[in-house]
Short mmCIF file of C-alpha atoms in Angstrom, two decimals:
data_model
loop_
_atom_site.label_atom_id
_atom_site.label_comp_id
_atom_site.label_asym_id
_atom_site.label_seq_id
_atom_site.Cartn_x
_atom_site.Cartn_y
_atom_site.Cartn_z
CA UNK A 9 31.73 2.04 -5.04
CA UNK A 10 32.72 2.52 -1.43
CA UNK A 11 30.13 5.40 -1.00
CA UNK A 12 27.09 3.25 -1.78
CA UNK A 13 28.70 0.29 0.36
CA UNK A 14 28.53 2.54 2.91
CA UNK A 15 25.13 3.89 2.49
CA UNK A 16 23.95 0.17 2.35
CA UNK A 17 25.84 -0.70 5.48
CA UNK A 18 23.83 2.06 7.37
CA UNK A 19 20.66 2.13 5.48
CA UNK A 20 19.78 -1.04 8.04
CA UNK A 21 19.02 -0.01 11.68
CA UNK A 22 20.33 -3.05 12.75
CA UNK A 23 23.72 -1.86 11.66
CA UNK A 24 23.73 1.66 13.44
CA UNK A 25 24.69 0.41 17.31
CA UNK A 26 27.66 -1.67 16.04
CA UNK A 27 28.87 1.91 14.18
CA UNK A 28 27.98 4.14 17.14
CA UNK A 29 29.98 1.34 19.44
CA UNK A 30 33.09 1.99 16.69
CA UNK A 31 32.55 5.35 17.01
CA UNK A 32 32.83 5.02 21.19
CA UNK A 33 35.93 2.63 20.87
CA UNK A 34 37.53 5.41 18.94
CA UNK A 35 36.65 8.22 20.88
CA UNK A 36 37.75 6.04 24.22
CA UNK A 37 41.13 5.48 22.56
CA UNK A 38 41.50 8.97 21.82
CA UNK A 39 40.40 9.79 25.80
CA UNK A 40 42.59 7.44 27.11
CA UNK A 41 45.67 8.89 24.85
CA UNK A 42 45.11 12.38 25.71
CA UNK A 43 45.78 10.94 29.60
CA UNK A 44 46.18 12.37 32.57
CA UNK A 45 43.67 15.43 32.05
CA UNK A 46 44.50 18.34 34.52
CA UNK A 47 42.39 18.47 36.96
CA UNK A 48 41.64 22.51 38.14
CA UNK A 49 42.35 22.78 42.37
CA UNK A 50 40.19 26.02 42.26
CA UNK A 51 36.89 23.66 42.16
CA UNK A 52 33.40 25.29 41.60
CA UNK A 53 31.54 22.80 43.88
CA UNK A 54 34.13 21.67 46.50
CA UNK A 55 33.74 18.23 48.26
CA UNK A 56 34.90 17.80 51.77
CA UNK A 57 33.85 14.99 53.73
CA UNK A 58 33.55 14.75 57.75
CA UNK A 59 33.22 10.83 58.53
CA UNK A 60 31.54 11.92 61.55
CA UNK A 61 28.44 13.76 59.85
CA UNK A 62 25.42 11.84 59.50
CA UNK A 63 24.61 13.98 56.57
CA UNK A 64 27.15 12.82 54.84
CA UNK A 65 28.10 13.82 51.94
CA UNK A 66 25.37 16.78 51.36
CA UNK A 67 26.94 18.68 54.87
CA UNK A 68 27.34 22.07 54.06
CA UNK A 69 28.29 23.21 57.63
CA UNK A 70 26.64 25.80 59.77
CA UNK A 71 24.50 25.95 62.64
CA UNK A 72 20.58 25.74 61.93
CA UNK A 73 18.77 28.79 60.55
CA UNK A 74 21.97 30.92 59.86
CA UNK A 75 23.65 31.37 56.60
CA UNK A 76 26.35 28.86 56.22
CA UNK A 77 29.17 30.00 53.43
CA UNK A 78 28.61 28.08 50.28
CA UNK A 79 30.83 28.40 47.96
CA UNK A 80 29.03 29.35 44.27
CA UNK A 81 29.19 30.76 40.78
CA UNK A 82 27.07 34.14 41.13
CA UNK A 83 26.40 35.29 44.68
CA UNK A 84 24.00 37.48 43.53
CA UNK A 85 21.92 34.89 41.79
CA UNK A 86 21.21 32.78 45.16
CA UNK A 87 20.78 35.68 47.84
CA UNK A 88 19.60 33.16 50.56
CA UNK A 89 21.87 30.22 49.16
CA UNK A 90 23.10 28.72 52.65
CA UNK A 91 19.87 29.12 54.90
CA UNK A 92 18.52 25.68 54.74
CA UNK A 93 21.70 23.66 55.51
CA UNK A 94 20.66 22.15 58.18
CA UNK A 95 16.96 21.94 58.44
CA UNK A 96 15.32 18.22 59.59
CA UNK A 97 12.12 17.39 60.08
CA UNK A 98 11.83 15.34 63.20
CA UNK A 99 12.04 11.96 61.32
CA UNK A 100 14.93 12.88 59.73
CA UNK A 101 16.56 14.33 62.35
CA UNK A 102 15.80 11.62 64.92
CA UNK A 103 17.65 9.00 61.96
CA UNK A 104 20.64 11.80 62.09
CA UNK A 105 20.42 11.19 65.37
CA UNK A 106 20.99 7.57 65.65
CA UNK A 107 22.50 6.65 62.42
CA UNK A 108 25.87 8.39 60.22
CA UNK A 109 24.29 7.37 56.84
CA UNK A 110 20.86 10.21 56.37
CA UNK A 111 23.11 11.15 53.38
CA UNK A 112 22.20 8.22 51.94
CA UNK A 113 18.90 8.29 52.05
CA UNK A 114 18.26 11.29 50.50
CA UNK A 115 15.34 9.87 48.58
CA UNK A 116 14.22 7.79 50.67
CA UNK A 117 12.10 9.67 53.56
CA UNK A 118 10.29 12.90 52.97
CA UNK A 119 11.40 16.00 54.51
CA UNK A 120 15.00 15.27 54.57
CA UNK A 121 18.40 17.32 54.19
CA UNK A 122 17.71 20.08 51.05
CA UNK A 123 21.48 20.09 49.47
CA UNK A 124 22.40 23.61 48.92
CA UNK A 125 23.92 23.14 45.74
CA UNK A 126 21.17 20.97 44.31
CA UNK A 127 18.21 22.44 45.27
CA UNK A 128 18.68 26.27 45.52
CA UNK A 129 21.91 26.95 43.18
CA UNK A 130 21.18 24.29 40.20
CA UNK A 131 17.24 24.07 40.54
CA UNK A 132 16.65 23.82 37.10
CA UNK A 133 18.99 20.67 36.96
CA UNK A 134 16.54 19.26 39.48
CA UNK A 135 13.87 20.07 37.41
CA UNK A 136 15.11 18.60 33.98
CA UNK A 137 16.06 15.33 36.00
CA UNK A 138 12.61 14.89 37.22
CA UNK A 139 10.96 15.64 34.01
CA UNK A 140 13.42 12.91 32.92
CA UNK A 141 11.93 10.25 34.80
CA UNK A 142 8.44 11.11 34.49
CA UNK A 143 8.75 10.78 30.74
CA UNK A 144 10.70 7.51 31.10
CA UNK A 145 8.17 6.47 33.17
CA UNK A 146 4.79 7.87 30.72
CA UNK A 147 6.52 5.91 27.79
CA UNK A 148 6.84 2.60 30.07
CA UNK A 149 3.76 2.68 31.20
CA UNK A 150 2.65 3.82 27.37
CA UNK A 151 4.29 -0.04 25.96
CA UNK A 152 3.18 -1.90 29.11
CA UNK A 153 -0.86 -0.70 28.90
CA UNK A 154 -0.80 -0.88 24.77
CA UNK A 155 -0.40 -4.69 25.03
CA UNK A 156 -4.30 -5.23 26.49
CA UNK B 20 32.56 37.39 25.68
CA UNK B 21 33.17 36.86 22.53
CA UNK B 22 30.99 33.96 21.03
CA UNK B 23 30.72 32.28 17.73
CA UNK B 24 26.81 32.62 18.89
CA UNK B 25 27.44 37.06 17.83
CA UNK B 26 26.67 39.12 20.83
CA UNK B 27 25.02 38.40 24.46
CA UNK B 28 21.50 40.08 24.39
CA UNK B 29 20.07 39.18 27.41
CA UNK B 30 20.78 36.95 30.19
CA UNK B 31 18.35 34.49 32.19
CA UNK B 32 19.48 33.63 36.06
CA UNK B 33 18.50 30.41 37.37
CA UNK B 34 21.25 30.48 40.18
CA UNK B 35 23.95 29.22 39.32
CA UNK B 36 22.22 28.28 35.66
CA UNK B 37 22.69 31.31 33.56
CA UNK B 38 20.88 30.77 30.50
CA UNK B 39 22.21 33.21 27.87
CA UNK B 40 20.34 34.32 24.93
CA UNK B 41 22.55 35.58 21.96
CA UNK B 42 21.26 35.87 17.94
CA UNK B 43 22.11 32.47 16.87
CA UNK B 44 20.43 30.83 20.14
CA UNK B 45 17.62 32.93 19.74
CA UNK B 46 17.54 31.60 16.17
CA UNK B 47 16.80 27.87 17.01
CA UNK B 48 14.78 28.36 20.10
CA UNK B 49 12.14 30.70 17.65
CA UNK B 50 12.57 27.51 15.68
CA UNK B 51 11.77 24.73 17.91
CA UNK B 52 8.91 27.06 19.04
CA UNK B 53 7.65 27.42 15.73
CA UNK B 54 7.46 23.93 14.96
CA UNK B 55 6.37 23.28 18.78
CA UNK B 56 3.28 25.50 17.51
CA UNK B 57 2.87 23.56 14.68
CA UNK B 58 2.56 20.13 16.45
CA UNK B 59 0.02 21.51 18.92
CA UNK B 60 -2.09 22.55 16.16
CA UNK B 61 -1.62 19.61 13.49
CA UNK B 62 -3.65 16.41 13.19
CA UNK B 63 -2.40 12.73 12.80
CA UNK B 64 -2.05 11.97 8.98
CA UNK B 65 -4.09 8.98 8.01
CA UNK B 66 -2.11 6.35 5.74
CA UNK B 67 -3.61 4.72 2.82
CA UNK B 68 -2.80 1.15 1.75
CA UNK B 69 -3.55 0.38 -1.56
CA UNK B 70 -3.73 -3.56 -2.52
CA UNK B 71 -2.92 -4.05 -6.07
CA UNK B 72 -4.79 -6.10 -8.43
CA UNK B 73 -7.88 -5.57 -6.61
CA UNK B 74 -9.79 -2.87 -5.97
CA UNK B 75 -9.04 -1.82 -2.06
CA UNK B 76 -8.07 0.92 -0.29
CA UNK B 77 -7.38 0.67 3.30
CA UNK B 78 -7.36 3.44 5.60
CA UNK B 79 -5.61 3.42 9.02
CA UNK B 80 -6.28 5.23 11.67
CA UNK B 81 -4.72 6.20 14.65
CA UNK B 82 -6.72 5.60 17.64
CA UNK B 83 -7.20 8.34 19.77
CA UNK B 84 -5.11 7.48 23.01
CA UNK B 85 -2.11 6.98 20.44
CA UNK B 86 -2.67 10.31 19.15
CA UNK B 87 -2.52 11.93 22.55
CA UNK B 88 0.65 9.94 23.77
CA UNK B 89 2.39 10.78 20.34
CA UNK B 90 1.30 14.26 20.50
CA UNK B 91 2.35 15.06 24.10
CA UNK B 92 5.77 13.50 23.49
CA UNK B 93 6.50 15.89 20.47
CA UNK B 94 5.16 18.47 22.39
CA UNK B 95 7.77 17.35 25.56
CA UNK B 96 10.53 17.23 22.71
CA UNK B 97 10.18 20.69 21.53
CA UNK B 98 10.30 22.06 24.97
CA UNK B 99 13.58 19.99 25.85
CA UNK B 100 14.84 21.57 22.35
CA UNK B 101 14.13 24.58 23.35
CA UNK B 102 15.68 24.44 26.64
CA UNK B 103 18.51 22.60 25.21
CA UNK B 104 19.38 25.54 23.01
CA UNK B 105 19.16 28.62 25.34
CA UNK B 106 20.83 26.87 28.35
CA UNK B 107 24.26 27.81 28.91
CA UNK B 108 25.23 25.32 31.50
CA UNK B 109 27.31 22.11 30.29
CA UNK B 110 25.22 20.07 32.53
CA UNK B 111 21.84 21.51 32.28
CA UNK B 112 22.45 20.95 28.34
CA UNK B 113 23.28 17.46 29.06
CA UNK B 114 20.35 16.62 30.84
CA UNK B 115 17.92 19.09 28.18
CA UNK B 116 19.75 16.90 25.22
CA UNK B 117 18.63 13.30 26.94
CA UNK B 118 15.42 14.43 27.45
CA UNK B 119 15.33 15.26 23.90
CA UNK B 120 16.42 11.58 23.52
CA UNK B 121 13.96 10.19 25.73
CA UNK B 122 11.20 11.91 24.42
CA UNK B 123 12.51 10.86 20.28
CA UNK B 124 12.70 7.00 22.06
CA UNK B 125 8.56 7.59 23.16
CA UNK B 126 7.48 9.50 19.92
CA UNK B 127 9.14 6.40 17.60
CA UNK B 128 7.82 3.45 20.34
CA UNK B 129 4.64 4.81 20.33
CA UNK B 130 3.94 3.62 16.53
CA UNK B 131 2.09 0.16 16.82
CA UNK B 132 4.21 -1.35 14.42
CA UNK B 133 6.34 -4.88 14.68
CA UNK B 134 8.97 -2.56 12.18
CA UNK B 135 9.22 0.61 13.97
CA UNK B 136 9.11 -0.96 17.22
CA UNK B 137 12.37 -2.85 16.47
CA UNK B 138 13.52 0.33 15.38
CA UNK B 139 12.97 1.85 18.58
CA UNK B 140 14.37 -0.52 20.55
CA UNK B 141 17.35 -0.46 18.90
CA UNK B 142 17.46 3.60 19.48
CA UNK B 143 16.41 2.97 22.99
CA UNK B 144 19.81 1.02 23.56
CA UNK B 145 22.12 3.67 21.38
CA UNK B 146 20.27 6.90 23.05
CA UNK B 147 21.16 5.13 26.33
CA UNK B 148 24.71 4.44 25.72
CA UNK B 149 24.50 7.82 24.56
CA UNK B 150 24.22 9.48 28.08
CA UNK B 151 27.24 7.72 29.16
CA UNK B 152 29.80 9.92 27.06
CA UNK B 153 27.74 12.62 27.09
CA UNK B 154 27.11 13.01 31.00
CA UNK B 155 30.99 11.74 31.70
CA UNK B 156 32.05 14.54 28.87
CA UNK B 157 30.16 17.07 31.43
CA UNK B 158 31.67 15.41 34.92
CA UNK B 159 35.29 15.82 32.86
CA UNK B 160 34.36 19.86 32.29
CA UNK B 161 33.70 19.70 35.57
CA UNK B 162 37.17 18.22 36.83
CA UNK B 163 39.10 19.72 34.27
CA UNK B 164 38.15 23.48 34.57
CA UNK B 165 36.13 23.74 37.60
CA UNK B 166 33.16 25.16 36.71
CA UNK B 167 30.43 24.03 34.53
CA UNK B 168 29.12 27.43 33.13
CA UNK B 169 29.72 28.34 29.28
CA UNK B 170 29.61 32.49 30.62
CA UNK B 171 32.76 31.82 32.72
CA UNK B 172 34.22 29.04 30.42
CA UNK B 173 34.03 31.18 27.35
CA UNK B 174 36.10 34.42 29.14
CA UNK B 175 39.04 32.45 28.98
CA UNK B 176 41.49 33.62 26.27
CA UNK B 177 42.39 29.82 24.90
CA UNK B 178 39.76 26.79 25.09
CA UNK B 179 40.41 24.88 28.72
CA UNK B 180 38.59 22.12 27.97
CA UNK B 181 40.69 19.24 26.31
CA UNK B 182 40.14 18.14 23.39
CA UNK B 183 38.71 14.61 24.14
CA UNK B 184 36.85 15.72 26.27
CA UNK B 185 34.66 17.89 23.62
CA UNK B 186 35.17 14.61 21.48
CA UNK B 187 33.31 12.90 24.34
CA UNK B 188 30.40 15.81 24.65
CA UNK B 189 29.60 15.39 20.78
CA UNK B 190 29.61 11.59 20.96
CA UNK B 191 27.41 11.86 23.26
CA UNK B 192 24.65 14.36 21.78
CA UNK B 193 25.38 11.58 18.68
CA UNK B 194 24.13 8.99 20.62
CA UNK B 195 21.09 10.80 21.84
CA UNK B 196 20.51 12.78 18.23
CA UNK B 197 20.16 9.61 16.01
CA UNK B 198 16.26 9.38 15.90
CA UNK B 199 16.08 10.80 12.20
CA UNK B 200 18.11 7.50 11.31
CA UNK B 201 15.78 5.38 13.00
CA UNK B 202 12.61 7.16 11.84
CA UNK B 203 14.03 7.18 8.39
CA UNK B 204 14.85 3.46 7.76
CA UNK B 205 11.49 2.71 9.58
CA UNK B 206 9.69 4.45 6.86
CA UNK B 207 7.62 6.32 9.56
CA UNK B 208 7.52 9.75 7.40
CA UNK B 209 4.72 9.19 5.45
CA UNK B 210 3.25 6.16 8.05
CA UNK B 211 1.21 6.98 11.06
CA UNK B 212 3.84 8.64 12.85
CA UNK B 213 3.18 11.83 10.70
CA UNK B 214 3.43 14.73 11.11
CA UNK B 215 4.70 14.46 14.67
CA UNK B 216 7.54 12.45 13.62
CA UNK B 217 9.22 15.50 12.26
CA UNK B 218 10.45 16.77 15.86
CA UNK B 219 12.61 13.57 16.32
CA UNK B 220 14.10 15.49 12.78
CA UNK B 221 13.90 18.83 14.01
CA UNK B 222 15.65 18.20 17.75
CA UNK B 223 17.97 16.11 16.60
CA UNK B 224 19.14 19.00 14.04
CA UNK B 225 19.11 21.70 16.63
CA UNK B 226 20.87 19.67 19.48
CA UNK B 227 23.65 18.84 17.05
CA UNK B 228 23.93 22.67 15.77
CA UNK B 229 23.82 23.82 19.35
CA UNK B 230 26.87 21.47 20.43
CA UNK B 231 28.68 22.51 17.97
CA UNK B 232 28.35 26.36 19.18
CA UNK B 233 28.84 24.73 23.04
CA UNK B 234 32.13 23.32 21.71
CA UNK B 235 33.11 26.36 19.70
CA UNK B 236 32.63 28.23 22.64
CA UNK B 237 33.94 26.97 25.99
#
């Protein structure tokens, strides 16, 4: 019978990645059939990018300490969205300073730019995303000590 | 808005997060708290090998600092499943259904076991081809509609998402929901893993019930 072919065929774990790849393949074909997607000009989380900022790409605009317009879904959920823009500690600022590329190293130095829409609009992403890692890295570190 | 969820009963800012809480969300995050409760206040089950033909019983037990890691990922898992069910952000539910992944990855590795830790491995590599649809699914929302919130997605009259794109977003909570398969096949029910196993069962059950209301509904 072709049922209990099947339930053989997937009662072995080695067999499951192969059928989640066929399920991807198929699901890719269908993606790349229903091409071009429309793509919505009335963007949530607009992108514009000033080659001459050295905060590159997480510029928001406005002067220091004054609300800068940010454009996001409820207003009224992020009263102060726009305040911290532009604040630098004075290592950051003195890379702004001399380099174009602080936006990339957003991770990299403490203190640096806070992105708006990361940070004070979608804080619980930031959240989830850390917790993420930490667990990635508790489970690593979990296989790596159980081996002594 | 109408929702296949019944009515809105409360909403739950988080700027630009809105977590909504209608009856059938409300449903499966008393559920994953339940069970959440349950692991908290359940001991490791100790397995008994029995040797035929002679008289032998062997009992194994699971060391202490096993106990902990296994308990604290459950524990991790049933918060991400409850997150994962009240959110109502397309990416915030992305990110709550890997960690449910992630944490169903550490409660099957954690099982000191040649067998289950094959097993996991191999769930390792799905749940982490798994993000890739399921993250891209969230980026296409994005691009396609403009906004990533369910409240505003759901107002719309007809569905704006495409299609494939929802074909993507359930692949993708496939690829991260297949623990139970794993945990099955590597007879970890009634092994060591128990009873903590069960939220690999549980989350992977409410993720795929919630993605099917998230796809119902924007």
């Amino acid at each position: 019978m072709i049922i209990s072919r099947i339930s053989r065929f997937i009662s072995n774990f080695d067999n499951l990645l192969a059928l989640f790849a066929g399920a991807c393949v198929v699901i890719a074909v269908l993606l790349i059939l229903s091409l071009p997607l429309p793509y919505a000009e009335n963007q949530l989380y607009p992108k514009s990018l000033n080659a001459g900022s050295p905060l590159n790409p997480y510029d928001r605009g406005g002067p220091p300490f004054t609300q800068a317009d940010i454009v996001v879904q409820y207003p009224e959920n992020s009263p102060y969205a726009g305040y911290v823009t532009a604040y630098l500690t004075p290592l950051s600022g003195f890379m702004a300073a001399h380099t174009l590329y602080l936006g990339t190293t957003i991770v990299a130095h403490p203190g640096g730019i806070l992105d708006e829409i990361l940070y004070n609009t979608r804080g619980l992403d930031t959240v989830v995303e850390s917790t993420i890692l930490f667990i990635a890295f508790g489970i690593a570190a979990f296989l790596f000590r159980k081996g002594s | 808005m109408s929702s296949v969820g019944g009515a809105t009963l409360a909403h739950l800012p988080f700027g630009d997060i809105v977590i909504y809480i209608t009856p059938f969300t409300l449903t499966l995050f008393l559920l994953a708290l339940v069970f959440t409760i349950l692991v908290i206040a359940s001991r490791p089950e100790r397995q008994l090998d029995i040797t035929f033909g002679a008289d032998r019983i062997i009992t194994k037990e699971t060391g202490l600092t096993e106990m902990r890691f296994r308990r604290f990922m459950a524990i991790a898992c049933g918060l991400a499943s409850m997150g994962a069910m009240l959110t109502g952000d397309v990416f915030d539910f992305a990110l709550f259904t890997s960690l449910v992944g992630i944490t169903n990855v550490g409660i099957v590795a954690a099982v000191k076991s040649r067998h289950v830790q094959n097993a996991a491995f191999q769930y390792g590599l799905v749940a982490m081809a798994g993000t890739v649809p399921l993250f891209g699914a969230a980026a296409m929302v994005a691009a396609t509609t403009g906004t990533l919130s369910m409240l505003e997605l759901a107002k719309e009259a007809t569905s704006v998402v495409p299609f494939a794109v929802k074909a993507f977003l359930v692949l993708g909570v496939m690829g991260e929901g297949m623990a139970p398969f794993y945990a099955a096949k590597a007879e970890m029910f009634r092994a060591p893993g128990a009873p903590y196993v069960i939220m690999c069962s549980l989350s992977s059950l409410l993720i795929f019930l919630r993605v099917i209301e998230v796809v119902l509904t924007v």
